[in-house]
Each structure stands twice: as structure tokens, then as C-alpha cells.
Amino acid sequence: MRKLRNYLFVPLLAGILVLTAAMSGTAAYAKPHRTPGHDLVLLQNVPQAQDGFEDGTLQLTPLHVYKDGHFVKPSARMQWTSTNRRVASVNRDGVVKMTGKPGASTILVREGRLTDRILVIAKPVRNSDKRHGNFSMSYEVKKMHGKRYNLVPNAIRGMSLEEKVGQMLMPDFRTMNGKHITELTPEIEALVKKYHLGGVILFRENVVTTEQTARLVADYQKASEKYGLLMSIDQEGGIVTRLQSGTDMPGNMALGAARSEELAHQVGQAIGEELHALGINMNFAPSFDINNNPDNPVIGVRSFSEDPELTAKLGVAYTNGLQGTGTSGTAKHFPGHGDTAVDSHLGLPEVPYYKERLKQVELYPFQQAMDAGVDAIMTAHVTFPKIDDTTVISKKDGTPITVPATLSHKVLTELMRDEMGYDGLITTDALNMNAIAEHFGPVDAVIRAVQAGTDLVLMPVGLESVADGLLDAVQSGKISEQRIEQSMERILSLKLKRGIVKEEAPAPIESVIANAEKTVGSDEHKQVERDVAEKSVTLVKNDNVLPLNAAAEDKIAVVGSSYIDELFTAVKKRHANTVLIKKGEPLTDEELAQLDGVSAIIVGTTTSTVAGRSPSHPQMQMVNELIGKTDVPVIAIGVRNPYDIMAYPEVDVYLAQYSFRTASFEASASAIFGEIAPQGKLPVTIPDPSGGTLYPFGHGLTYTN
């Protein structure tokens, strides 16, 4: 009987393939049915749109397309029909459900005389894992073809020059009149409309609670005129976390220490799901920078590691998880901000290497991100004189400076576009940072960035003057309109790809808030947060002290300043007889006296700069004092950067946790008391201050039974 079923299955499979081939020909062209006002088009037929099948279910999205080319999601309910309900059904909201049977069905949508259709196909696929049967079903969408689906070029033809320029602008509205902007004001709504803004970036000042954030984002989208807004945020995880409610992921370097692509994917997915639920559709994350300079004051733990291959693997996994939720990801900061010792918020850093070295190290993760389909790439306000040695006169002091990557045609167009083959969206980093703002005028910086090849101008200084200046540059021929339209192509294509379309009747805000409150900070996401923290904590040094077996009567002291309350809370939860000495400099005699009778000292240090981890820094003097003046084990925790042990190499125990988020303190305390065995491996090399290596990349101890 099994043989008979197999014989019957082969011709069935062949028949489906023939049917598919036939339908990919002339049957895949849909006749337009138009009224004078607009056309009806399914978003899934547009070339930029993705299939969106999930567990055999597909949400189809109809669009009204108007004479001037702009498109919106209609409020009217459509009529839906499936021509083969044996294969697929469709409900009145356009949700297609495949039955699990092989074959094809045309899904029709109708609104009066307006119609469109799309083909859905179910194919059997042989399983390699026989436990789940010999075959399973794969589902695909076969798009219709025709000029009516070329929404992007049609829209660009109908846009005014002011609209095109406005789509390239993404300002921030953090504060106004001394107050944080947590709701859309009439003044901001007017600016969104007046300048036809393509997007807005949100900061921690804007996003306080889940409900408030959902309302704010929804109101921004209502304020947009023809095209939905790119609502962006820097939700990297770790030290760059904007949402004040939700999941506090330990950050990229913690993922580098955990060495798990699966965890990186889960982190990206959790962050994406939370942002998507809030209506935030673009995340300026993750950082693909390689932290191969321990003195870097701005990247540090925002990087996955110092290793190009590990950075690429984890960055791509994170990005795939993020973009799988419908939230755009951004690889930053191209061509690489890792090997710098200057913060571009404060000055203009330089990376001095030739292209050959950059391709092996700094550029390698970005190439992998491009090949994996990252939606956007953010540029670095860093000079690369071996790629572009063009100099300009600084407006700050009149001296010649090398043009930074953000404003370099050789970097953005010749290297990124032409040589590396990237055709996605390019966005600047914030143009109000000193690396740009001090040396270039606000309008000049934007014009140079667009001439260099950027598509999205992030946080320009002075919205009105920049919008007018960019418009004047096009009208005067300084920038060609064709160059602007290249950016329009990418911006509108990304919006269609991610379903960012103006809605005639948005979903009721109450339902949006209910879904957001269920998603943001969910138990599932909090578990991912704990998993990363526990698998990343790295035991760098252990002189037979850990795990700490403390009797109930033993007293333990926790000492430190920054974030020390979190560490104290985590330790005291596990050992009630714990005291806190809150200090970030050498202890007084009275404070030292409080340590009498303790059985162990746990000290936390937090640094972000070279000066902070110098042995002469008061915080580090305190740690070395504890090591020298007490005769009990001193357990040190590098709260943020893992390099702190360079200042106190004689400590008995050293743990690196890479994050000041709650889950990381809990993980360190769990490791100290033996609740978990440390698993993390150093994602960076810890150098010896006198030269050489103190602890190598990949080093990490654990407990043995």
C-alpha cells in the first residue's frame, strides 16, 4: 500500500510543477481594473514586497494607488475569493490559510469594479528527517506582473521636488521648550507635514512607557501625508537601550562572550518584536564595528568582538532575527569605528589603514551584512585617509582636515556601492555630532552627504535651513534631481518591503496598546535576556576562590560606586549577611574597619575610557587598596568593559559581565555562588599594560565537579 501511495504521489507532484510553470507565464499578468480616481493593487504583487508566509498563513494587503502615484492602505472592506478552497481559504480580512494540500489557488480581491489577484502555491518537499514523514509542504506566492505594480517609479514621477527632499530627512524631536517630547505637539505635526518628512528618530526622552510610546508613534504616522514614516530608534541592547519599558538585553559584547548565533538571533528577534508592536519600524542596530582597540571610548561593548568572523556571524544572526519581525536593521558604523581612540560625538577620529587591511578586518563584517540583505547601513564620522585623502578647511579653526566617511563619495559610492555591491539604504550617523557639526556648516554637511551617496540625512542641525538648503542645491544644479531620485527609489522600496504605508483607517489605538503591552517585556523575551547574561559572564581569573561557599554567619562586603546598588541587591538576595560600602575611591580608616570580620569582598568597577582604567584612577586605587590591606579574597567584577583587570591584575577573582543591566548582575551573583557555572569566553584580548597579553581572546574559566 505504501508503494502504491508513492507511485500516485510522483505524478501528482509533476502535475503541480507543470501547473506552477504554466501560471508563471501569461497567467501571471493581471489586467488593470481602474476607476478615474484610483487603482486597487495587492501589496504582495509589488516587486519590493516579501511573501510573508508564516506557518501556512499569509496576510494580503490591498492598496489604493492614486493618479499622482501615491498609495495608501484603504479603509473600505474588500471582497475576497479563493478559486481553489481545497488548497487555500481567505477570510474577509485578506488572511490566506493554506490547507496543507498540494496545488495552487488564485486569491481575488474586489472593491466595486476594482480587482486584483495573486497566486498562492503549495508544493510537497521531501523531508530529510523521516520522523516527520517523507514530505512536508512549502508555500510560495507567485506575483502578478504589469506596469500597475511599479509603484516606486510611478510615485517618484508624481512627487514634487519638495516631497523628494523631505523624504530624505530624519530629524529628532527630543525636547521642546525645555520639556521632553512624549506626545505629538501641534508644532511638530506641522513640521512633519510642511517638510514632507520621510522619518523621525526617537530617543529615551521620547519613549517612557509602552502605552505612551505606542500612542506617540501612531500619532506620528497619522501626521504623515502621503507616505508612511520611517520611525527609527537606537535599540541595540546593552549600553544603548532607548526603551524605558521592556527587555534590557545585555548587549553585543555579551553575545560575543556567549559565542551563540542562536542567542544572537533570539535577541534580534525579541528586540524586533517589541519595536514592531510599538509601531517602530527601523532599528539603528546592530553595530558591526570590530573592537580591536581597547582604548575605544565610544564602541567598546557595543561591538560583538575583536574578531571579524565572529562579529560577522553574530551580527548577521542578530540582523536576521530583527528583520524577520518586519523591523529594518542597520549595520553600523561603516567602514568601521572600532579601531579609534576618539569619540566622534566629541571629535573627528581617524582609521589609518590601507584598503587591503580594511577588507580583511573592518570591512569584512559589513560585506557579510550586505550579502545577507541588511536593510540599511549607517556611516561613520571617521576619516579614512588611505581611501579618501581629500582635505577641506575646517570651519572650527581654519585648518585642513580629511573628509570623514559620511561625506566621502569615494567611501559611500565608490567603495560601498560600486566595489562592495551594496544597493540598500545608506543613512548618515547623527549630523549634530561634533565630528561633523564643528567642522562643517549644517547645510554644507547635508549637501556633501547627499553628494557622497547617502539616502537618509539623520538629525540635521536646523530642519528649516537644511530642507531649504538641500532644495536650493538641487534647483541650482549642485545636486542633480536624478541623484535625489536614486535615494527616493531606495527609501520608498524599503517602505514597501516593510509594509510602511499610510493608512486611511489605522488600527484602533487600544488594540495596538494591548498587543504592545503583551509583547514588550514579555516573559519569553525576559528569558532570552537571562540566557544571554548567564551564558556570557566570563570567569577570567580564579585563585581557588569560586564558587563561594559562604556559611550563613559569614559576612560578605560589596564595595563600589557606579551601579553598585544593583550588584549589592543581587548578592544580598543570595547571602543575607551582606553589607554595602558605597565608594569609588580609597576607603577611610572607618570604612576599612567595616570590613573587619568579612569572609570575602566583592567589588564592582565600571569604566569606559583609558583614564578610567588607569591604576592611578581613584576607583582602581580603591581596588588595589582592598587587595593590599585585607587578607580575605577580593572578587572583582568588570561591570562594563572587560579590560578593568589591567588596573588590578593581582586580584584573586575577576569576572567580566559586559553590561550594567539587571540580568547581568544576577548572572554574576549566580556565578559567584555556584548557581551557574561560568561559560563565557573573552571576545577581546586583554593586553598587559607593559606590553604583551594579559588574557587572550577566547580565554574563559569554569568550575569543575
mmCIF file of N, CA, C and O in Angstrom, residues 135-171:
data_model
loop_
_atom_site.group_PDB
_atom_site.id
_atom_site.type_symbol
_atom_site.label_atom_id
_atom_site.label_comp_id
_atom_site.label_asym_id
_atom_site.label_seq_id
_atom_site.Cartn_x
_atom_site.Cartn_y
_atom_site.Cartn_z
ATOM 1 N N PHE A 135 7.281 13.731 3.416
ATOM 2 C CA PHE A 135 7.104 15.009 2.735
ATOM 3 C C PHE A 135 6.444 16.020 3.666
ATOM 4 O O PHE A 135 5.673 15.670 4.553
ATOM 5 N N SER A 136 6.780 17.293 3.430
ATOM 6 C CA SER A 136 6.060 18.400 4.059
ATOM 7 C C SER A 136 5.728 19.405 2.963
ATOM 8 O O SER A 136 6.156 19.248 1.817
ATOM 9 N N MET A 137 4.972 20.423 3.286
ATOM 10 C CA MET A 137 4.542 21.388 2.276
ATOM 11 C C MET A 137 5.346 22.679 2.385
ATOM 12 O O MET A 137 5.642 23.160 3.480
ATOM 13 N N SER A 138 5.716 23.230 1.236
ATOM 14 C CA SER A 138 6.295 24.573 1.191
ATOM 15 C C SER A 138 5.325 25.469 0.440
ATOM 16 O O SER A 138 4.638 25.025 -0.487
ATOM 17 N N TYR A 139 5.268 26.746 0.860
ATOM 18 C CA TYR A 139 4.292 27.668 0.291
ATOM 19 C C TYR A 139 5.006 28.859 -0.337
ATOM 20 O O TYR A 139 6.001 29.351 0.190
ATOM 21 N N GLU A 140 4.480 29.300 -1.459
ATOM 22 C CA GLU A 140 5.068 30.472 -2.097
ATOM 23 C C GLU A 140 3.983 31.292 -2.775
ATOM 24 O O GLU A 140 2.875 30.816 -3.044
ATOM 25 N N VAL A 141 4.354 32.539 -3.019
ATOM 26 C CA VAL A 141 3.470 33.469 -3.715
ATOM 27 C C VAL A 141 4.021 33.697 -5.108
ATOM 28 O O VAL A 141 5.217 33.908 -5.287
ATOM 29 N N LYS A 142 3.177 33.644 -6.112
ATOM 30 C CA LYS A 142 3.561 33.981 -7.484
ATOM 31 C C LYS A 142 2.932 35.333 -7.802
ATOM 32 O O LYS A 142 1.713 35.467 -7.918
ATOM 33 N N LYS A 143 3.801 36.353 -7.913
ATOM 34 C CA LYS A 143 3.327 37.715 -8.124
ATOM 35 C C LYS A 143 2.765 37.893 -9.534
ATOM 36 O O LYS A 143 3.223 37.255 -10.484
ATOM 37 N N MET A 144 1.802 38.777 -9.687
ATOM 38 C CA MET A 144 1.351 39.223 -10.989
ATOM 39 C C MET A 144 2.364 40.231 -11.546
ATOM 40 O O MET A 144 3.142 40.813 -10.806
ATOM 41 N N HIS A 145 2.339 40.442 -12.855
ATOM 42 C CA HIS A 145 3.252 41.374 -13.490
ATOM 43 C C HIS A 145 2.469 42.434 -14.241
ATOM 44 O O HIS A 145 1.343 42.221 -14.679
ATOM 45 N N GLY A 146 3.079 43.591 -14.391
ATOM 46 C CA GLY A 146 2.449 44.682 -15.124
ATOM 47 C C GLY A 146 2.886 46.025 -14.593
ATOM 48 O O GLY A 146 3.378 46.144 -13.467
ATOM 49 N N LYS A 147 2.710 47.070 -15.415
ATOM 50 C CA LYS A 147 3.157 48.412 -15.038
ATOM 51 C C LYS A 147 2.450 48.923 -13.790
ATOM 52 O O LYS A 147 2.995 49.747 -13.045
ATOM 53 N N ARG A 148 1.238 48.448 -13.569
ATOM 54 C CA ARG A 148 0.469 48.950 -12.424
ATOM 55 C C ARG A 148 1.142 48.622 -11.099
ATOM 56 O O ARG A 148 0.843 49.241 -10.074
ATOM 57 N N TYR A 149 2.048 47.640 -11.093
ATOM 58 C CA TYR A 149 2.712 47.241 -9.851
ATOM 59 C C TYR A 149 4.043 47.966 -9.620
ATOM 60 O O TYR A 149 4.680 47.778 -8.586
ATOM 61 N N ASN A 150 4.444 48.786 -10.586
ATOM 62 C CA ASN A 150 5.693 49.550 -10.435
ATOM 63 C C ASN A 150 5.420 50.800 -9.600
ATOM 64 O O ASN A 150 5.519 51.932 -10.076
ATOM 65 N N LEU A 151 5.070 50.592 -8.339
ATOM 66 C CA LEU A 151 4.617 51.699 -7.509
ATOM 67 C C LEU A 151 5.705 52.729 -7.262
ATOM 68 O O LEU A 151 5.426 53.925 -7.196
ATOM 69 N N VAL A 152 6.941 52.286 -7.114
ATOM 70 C CA VAL A 152 8.004 53.225 -6.755
ATOM 71 C C VAL A 152 8.275 54.225 -7.876
ATOM 72 O O VAL A 152 8.200 55.440 -7.646
ATOM 73 N N PRO A 153 8.598 53.782 -9.100
ATOM 74 C CA PRO A 153 8.823 54.790 -10.151
ATOM 75 C C PRO A 153 7.591 55.626 -10.445
ATOM 76 O O PRO A 153 7.704 56.822 -10.743
ATOM 77 N N ASN A 154 6.413 55.018 -10.359
ATOM 78 C CA ASN A 154 5.183 55.783 -10.587
ATOM 79 C C ASN A 154 5.009 56.866 -9.523
ATOM 80 O O ASN A 154 4.596 57.992 -9.819
ATOM 81 N N ALA A 155 5.336 56.524 -8.264
ATOM 82 C CA ALA A 155 5.214 57.508 -7.179
ATOM 83 C C ALA A 155 6.234 58.626 -7.348
ATOM 84 O O ALA A 155 5.911 59.811 -7.156
ATOM 85 N N ILE A 156 7.463 58.273 -7.714
ATOM 86 C CA ILE A 156 8.520 59.284 -7.863
ATOM 87 C C ILE A 156 8.147 60.287 -8.949
ATOM 88 O O ILE A 156 8.361 61.497 -8.798
ATOM 89 N N ARG A 157 7.554 59.799 -10.051
ATOM 90 C CA ARG A 157 7.148 60.705 -11.129
ATOM 91 C C ARG A 157 6.119 61.726 -10.656
ATOM 92 O O ARG A 157 6.066 62.848 -11.166
ATOM 93 N N GLY A 158 5.305 61.340 -9.684
ATOM 94 C CA GLY A 158 4.253 62.242 -9.219
ATOM 95 C C GLY A 158 4.643 63.107 -8.038
ATOM 96 O O GLY A 158 3.837 63.929 -7.585
ATOM 97 N N MET A 159 5.862 62.955 -7.527
ATOM 98 C CA MET A 159 6.287 63.717 -6.352
ATOM 99 C C MET A 159 6.858 65.069 -6.750
ATOM 100 O O MET A 159 7.564 65.192 -7.749
ATOM 101 N N SER A 160 6.579 66.069 -5.944
ATOM 102 C CA SER A 160 7.234 67.365 -6.128
ATOM 103 C C SER A 160 8.665 67.268 -5.613
ATOM 104 O O SER A 160 9.021 66.347 -4.867
ATOM 105 N N LEU A 161 9.502 68.219 -6.014
ATOM 106 C CA LEU A 161 10.887 68.228 -5.541
ATOM 107 C C LEU A 161 10.933 68.394 -4.025
ATOM 108 O O LEU A 161 11.766 67.773 -3.350
ATOM 109 N N GLU A 162 10.027 69.187 -3.486
ATOM 110 C CA GLU A 162 9.981 69.375 -2.031
ATOM 111 C C GLU A 162 9.682 68.055 -1.319
ATOM 112 O O GLU A 162 10.255 67.761 -0.270
ATOM 113 N N GLU A 163 8.772 67.263 -1.900
ATOM 114 C CA GLU A 163 8.447 65.968 -1.304
ATOM 115 C C GLU A 163 9.640 65.020 -1.367
ATOM 116 O O GLU A 163 9.920 64.293 -0.407
ATOM 117 N N LYS A 164 10.360 65.029 -2.475
ATOM 118 C CA LYS A 164 11.521 64.153 -2.612
ATOM 119 C C LYS A 164 12.596 64.503 -1.588
ATOM 120 O O LYS A 164 13.161 63.620 -0.925
ATOM 121 N N VAL A 165 12.880 65.781 -1.453
ATOM 122 C CA VAL A 165 13.882 66.223 -0.477
ATOM 123 C C VAL A 165 13.431 65.878 0.938
ATOM 124 O O VAL A 165 14.217 65.402 1.765
ATOM 125 N N GLY A 166 12.161 66.095 1.226
ATOM 126 C CA GLY A 166 11.646 65.824 2.580
ATOM 127 C C GLY A 166 11.740 64.374 2.976
ATOM 128 O O GLY A 166 11.987 64.057 4.149
ATOM 129 N N GLN A 167 11.567 63.476 2.006
ATOM 130 C CA GLN A 167 11.654 62.047 2.305
ATOM 131 C C GLN A 167 13.051 61.644 2.765
ATOM 132 O O GLN A 167 13.232 60.611 3.400
ATOM 133 N N MET A 168 14.061 62.446 2.459
ATOM 134 C CA MET A 168 15.438 62.130 2.824
ATOM 135 C C MET A 168 15.808 62.628 4.220
ATOM 136 O O MET A 168 16.910 62.356 4.701
ATOM 137 N N LEU A 169 14.907 63.345 4.881
ATOM 138 C CA LEU A 169 15.222 63.975 6.164
ATOM 139 C C LEU A 169 14.638 63.170 7.333
ATOM 140 O O LEU A 169 13.467 62.790 7.303
ATOM 141 N N MET A 170 15.458 62.923 8.348
ATOM 142 C CA MET A 170 15.015 62.229 9.558
ATOM 143 C C MET A 170 15.520 62.984 10.791
ATOM 144 O O MET A 170 16.585 62.691 11.330
ATOM 145 N N PRO A 171 14.756 63.981 11.234
ATOM 146 C CA PRO A 171 15.161 64.723 12.431
ATOM 147 C C PRO A 171 14.759 64.007 13.715
ATOM 148 O O PRO A 171 14.033 63.005 13.683
#
